Amino acid sequence: MTVKTKAQALRALNEEQLAVVIANSKLHEGTKQAVPGDGNPEADILIIGEAPGKKEDELGVPFVGAAGKLLASLLESIGMKREDIFIANVIKHRPPDNRDPLPEEIEVYRPWLEKQIEIIDPKIIITLGRFSMDFILGSGFVISQIHGQPKRKNGRVVVPLYHPAAALYSGNLRPVLFEDFKKIPKIIELVKQSQKPMERQQNLL
Ligand code: URA
């Protein structure tokens, strides 16, 4: 798919799924707008957070508040920009007072993120925090045990990381998050190498 058609497919999806979530959940009530996602639909990397906060609700763009600033520094620390990735959330409307999303809300919003993944078709998914990790890897993982360790799921590489907001509350997680981010360029390189035809890989040696 070209950049244009992926962007078009995402826009059509947003319209379709907005109607679905409004019909099936009350979460949108009291919010300013949905925050479907932002970035380059052709990106190899999809970053998935939890849900929009106050600033995101105001602007309709994910990760533009305090956690977003930390995410921007993390990306910059490995020479990447927001334009190099696509960013989305498990939940597309801001939960009241930034409470955790409820299991039934996650189910209502599930097809939206699943179809975004299908359209963008990223090589690597980076999950930020527990809700995103559970969504992608399934339950049963503990973030403190697997953060920064690439996993394989449905043919993609998944890198579970702490949520930047957790590092804002608990300062000792900040260096851990920066250390985990440092592993990403190498993971991208390995994924790209493993997807090249064998002769081209050998020529590179
Ligand atoms: N936290 C998230 O998980 N997503 C956002 O968009 C902002 C903060």
Short mmCIF file of C-alpha atoms and ligand atoms in Angstrom, two decimals:
data_model
loop_
_atom_site.label_atom_id
_atom_site.label_comp_id
_atom_site.label_asym_id
_atom_site.label_seq_id
_atom_site.Cartn_x
_atom_site.Cartn_y
_atom_site.Cartn_z
CA MET A 1 0.00 0.00 0.00
CA THR A 2 1.27 3.52 -0.74
CA VAL A 3 1.51 6.27 1.92
CA LYS A 4 -1.68 7.80 0.56
CA THR A 5 -3.75 4.66 0.61
CA LYS A 6 -2.60 3.69 4.14
CA ALA A 7 -3.47 7.19 5.33
CA GLN A 8 -6.83 6.95 3.58
CA ALA A 9 -7.51 3.53 5.07
CA LEU A 10 -6.70 4.86 8.55
CA ARG A 11 -9.03 7.84 8.07
CA ALA A 12 -11.87 5.58 6.94
CA LEU A 13 -11.19 3.26 9.88
CA ASN A 14 -11.31 6.18 12.34
CA GLU A 15 -14.68 7.23 11.03
CA GLU A 16 -16.07 3.69 11.14
CA GLN A 17 -14.72 2.85 14.61
CA LEU A 18 -15.70 6.18 16.13
CA ALA A 19 -19.32 5.32 15.35
CA VAL A 20 -18.83 1.84 16.86
CA VAL A 21 -17.34 3.06 20.16
CA ILE A 22 -19.92 5.82 20.55
CA ALA A 23 -22.68 3.24 20.10
CA ASN A 24 -21.15 0.76 22.54
CA SER A 25 -19.45 2.72 25.31
CA LYS A 26 -19.98 5.86 27.36
CA LEU A 27 -16.27 6.67 27.60
CA HIS A 28 -16.46 9.38 24.93
CA GLU A 29 -18.95 11.35 27.05
CA GLY A 30 -17.23 14.32 28.63
CA THR A 31 -14.25 14.16 26.28
CA LYS A 32 -13.46 16.78 23.64
CA GLN A 33 -12.60 14.33 20.88
CA ALA A 34 -11.18 10.95 19.96
CA VAL A 35 -7.40 10.54 19.75
CA PRO A 36 -6.98 7.82 17.10
CA GLY A 37 -3.23 8.08 16.45
CA ASP A 38 -0.56 10.13 14.77
CA GLY A 39 2.60 9.76 12.72
CA ASN A 40 3.83 8.07 9.59
CA PRO A 41 1.46 5.31 8.40
CA GLU A 42 4.37 3.80 6.44
CA ALA A 43 6.56 3.52 9.53
CA ASP A 44 8.24 0.24 10.45
CA ILE A 45 7.63 1.01 14.10
CA LEU A 46 4.32 1.34 15.89
CA ILE A 47 4.37 2.64 19.46
CA ILE A 48 1.29 1.85 21.53
CA GLY A 49 0.39 3.66 24.75
CA GLU A 50 -2.60 3.34 27.04
CA ALA A 51 -5.12 6.16 26.62
CA PRO A 52 -5.14 9.90 25.98
CA GLY A 53 -4.68 12.31 28.89
CA LYS A 54 -5.93 15.89 29.27
CA LYS A 55 -3.61 17.51 26.74
CA GLU A 56 -4.15 14.73 24.21
CA ASP A 57 -7.93 15.16 24.60
CA GLU A 58 -7.56 18.90 23.95
CA LEU A 59 -5.38 18.50 20.86
CA GLY A 60 -6.60 15.18 19.45
CA VAL A 61 -3.00 13.95 19.22
CA PRO A 62 -1.39 11.19 21.31
CA PHE A 63 1.56 11.82 23.64
CA VAL A 64 1.65 15.62 23.61
CA GLY A 65 1.57 16.12 27.41
CA ALA A 66 4.27 15.46 30.02
CA ALA A 67 4.62 11.76 29.10
CA GLY A 68 4.82 12.83 25.44
CA LYS A 69 7.72 15.16 26.21
CA LEU A 70 9.59 12.29 27.81
CA LEU A 71 8.75 10.07 24.84
CA ALA A 72 10.17 12.76 22.52
CA SER A 73 13.42 12.80 24.56
CA LEU A 74 13.59 9.02 24.46
CA LEU A 75 13.16 9.02 20.68
CA GLU A 76 15.72 11.81 20.30
CA SER A 77 18.20 9.84 22.44
CA ILE A 78 18.28 7.19 19.69
CA GLY A 79 18.21 9.66 16.80
CA MET A 80 14.52 9.19 15.97
CA LYS A 81 11.65 11.61 15.54
CA ARG A 82 7.89 11.26 15.79
CA GLU A 83 7.73 11.39 11.99
CA ASP A 84 9.70 8.11 11.88
CA ILE A 85 7.04 6.18 13.76
CA PHE A 86 3.30 5.86 14.23
CA ILE A 87 1.86 6.34 17.73
CA ALA A 88 -1.51 5.03 18.88
CA ASN A 89 -3.23 4.07 22.12
CA VAL A 90 -5.26 1.07 23.26
CA ILE A 91 -8.13 3.42 24.18
CA LYS A 92 -8.97 6.41 21.96
CA HIS A 93 -10.94 8.57 24.42
CA ARG A 94 -9.64 10.04 27.66
CA PRO A 95 -10.86 8.07 30.70
CA PRO A 96 -12.24 10.42 33.40
CA ASP A 97 -9.46 11.68 35.71
CA ASN A 98 -7.03 9.50 33.75
CA ARG A 99 -8.25 6.36 35.50
CA ASP A 100 -7.21 2.94 34.20
CA PRO A 101 -9.31 1.66 31.31
CA LEU A 102 -11.88 -0.97 32.27
CA PRO A 103 -11.72 -4.45 30.68
CA GLU A 104 -15.04 -3.86 28.87
CA GLU A 105 -13.74 -0.55 27.47
CA ILE A 106 -10.63 -2.28 26.15
CA GLU A 107 -12.90 -4.79 24.37
CA VAL A 108 -15.01 -2.05 22.74
CA TYR A 109 -11.90 -0.26 21.46
CA ARG A 110 -10.03 -3.48 20.54
CA PRO A 111 -11.02 -3.68 16.82
CA TRP A 112 -9.87 -0.07 16.27
CA LEU A 113 -6.28 -0.80 17.33
CA GLU A 114 -6.26 -4.26 15.75
CA LYS A 115 -7.26 -2.78 12.39
CA GLN A 116 -4.72 0.04 12.73
CA ILE A 117 -2.04 -2.63 13.18
CA GLU A 118 -3.32 -4.48 10.11
CA ILE A 119 -3.21 -1.32 7.95
CA ILE A 120 0.14 0.04 9.16
CA ASP A 121 1.64 -3.47 9.18
CA PRO A 122 4.67 -2.47 11.29
CA LYS A 123 7.77 -4.65 11.62
CA ILE A 124 8.16 -3.72 15.26
CA ILE A 125 5.59 -2.87 17.93
CA ILE A 126 6.78 -1.06 21.04
CA THR A 127 4.30 -1.33 23.89
CA LEU A 128 4.37 1.31 26.61
CA GLY A 129 3.02 0.11 29.93
CA ARG A 130 0.96 -2.81 31.16
CA PHE A 131 -2.28 -2.28 29.23
CA SER A 132 -0.54 -2.05 25.90
CA MET A 133 1.70 -5.04 26.70
CA ASP A 134 -1.30 -7.18 27.70
CA PHE A 135 -3.19 -6.09 24.58
CA ILE A 136 -0.41 -7.20 22.26
CA LEU A 137 1.20 -10.13 24.09
CA GLY A 138 -1.81 -11.41 26.01
CA SER A 139 -2.02 -11.55 29.78
CA GLY A 140 0.47 -13.45 31.91
CA PHE A 141 3.53 -11.24 31.46
CA VAL A 142 4.97 -9.00 34.15
CA ILE A 143 6.46 -5.78 32.85
CA SER A 144 9.19 -5.59 35.49
CA GLN A 145 10.39 -9.00 34.29
CA ILE A 146 10.26 -8.57 30.51
CA HIS A 147 10.79 -4.85 29.81
CA GLY A 148 13.33 -4.29 27.05
CA GLN A 149 13.26 -7.94 25.93
CA PRO A 150 12.05 -8.37 22.34
CA LYS A 151 9.37 -11.02 21.85
CA ARG A 152 7.75 -12.47 18.74
CA LYS A 153 3.99 -12.35 18.32
CA ASN A 154 1.99 -12.98 15.13
CA GLY A 155 5.11 -12.62 12.99
CA ARG A 156 6.09 -9.26 14.46
CA VAL A 157 8.74 -8.25 16.93
CA VAL A 158 7.25 -6.74 20.07
CA VAL A 159 9.34 -4.73 22.53
CA PRO A 160 7.57 -4.24 25.87
CA LEU A 161 8.70 -1.11 27.70
CA TYR A 162 7.66 0.80 30.80
CA HIS A 163 5.22 3.63 30.20
CA PRO A 164 6.93 7.07 30.22
CA ALA A 165 4.30 8.27 32.75
CA ALA A 166 5.54 5.57 35.16
CA ALA A 167 9.04 7.04 34.81
CA LEU A 168 7.65 10.50 35.59
CA TYR A 169 6.14 9.22 38.85
CA SER A 170 8.96 6.95 39.80
CA GLY A 171 12.30 8.58 38.96
CA ASN A 172 14.29 5.35 39.20
CA LEU A 173 12.47 3.98 36.13
CA ARG A 174 13.72 6.87 33.98
CA PRO A 175 17.27 5.50 33.42
CA VAL A 176 15.79 2.03 32.89
CA LEU A 177 13.57 3.39 30.11
CA PHE A 178 16.50 5.21 28.46
CA GLU A 179 18.60 2.01 28.66
CA ASP A 180 15.76 -0.03 27.12
CA PHE A 181 15.33 2.53 24.34
CA LYS A 182 19.04 2.22 23.51
CA LYS A 183 18.35 -1.38 22.42
CA ILE A 184 15.83 -0.32 19.76
CA PRO A 185 18.20 0.65 16.88
CA LYS A 186 19.92 -2.74 17.14
CA ILE A 187 16.55 -4.54 17.21
CA ILE A 188 15.43 -2.59 14.09
CA GLU A 189 18.68 -3.50 12.32
CA LEU A 190 18.32 -7.19 13.19
CA VAL A 191 14.68 -7.28 12.06
CA LYS A 192 15.56 -5.62 8.74
CA GLN A 193 18.50 -7.98 8.18
CA SER A 194 16.39 -11.03 8.90
CA GLN A 195 13.82 -9.91 6.31
CA LYS A 196 16.32 -9.43 3.48
CA PRO A 197 16.71 -12.14 0.83
CA MET A 198 19.64 -14.44 1.67
CA GLU A 199 21.97 -13.30 -1.20
CA ARG A 200 21.63 -9.67 -0.19
CA GLN A 201 22.33 -10.56 3.42
CA GLN A 202 25.47 -12.42 2.36
CA ASN A 203 26.67 -9.48 0.25
CA LEU A 204 26.51 -7.33 3.30
CA LEU A 205 28.86 -9.58 5.28
N1 URA B 1 -0.35 8.37 27.84
C1 URA B 1 -0.74 7.47 26.93
O1 URA B 1 -0.72 6.28 27.17
N2 URA B 1 -1.14 7.91 25.77
C2 URA B 1 -1.16 9.19 25.46
O2 URA B 1 -1.53 9.51 24.36
C3 URA B 1 -0.72 10.11 26.43
C4 URA B 1 -0.33 9.68 27.61
#
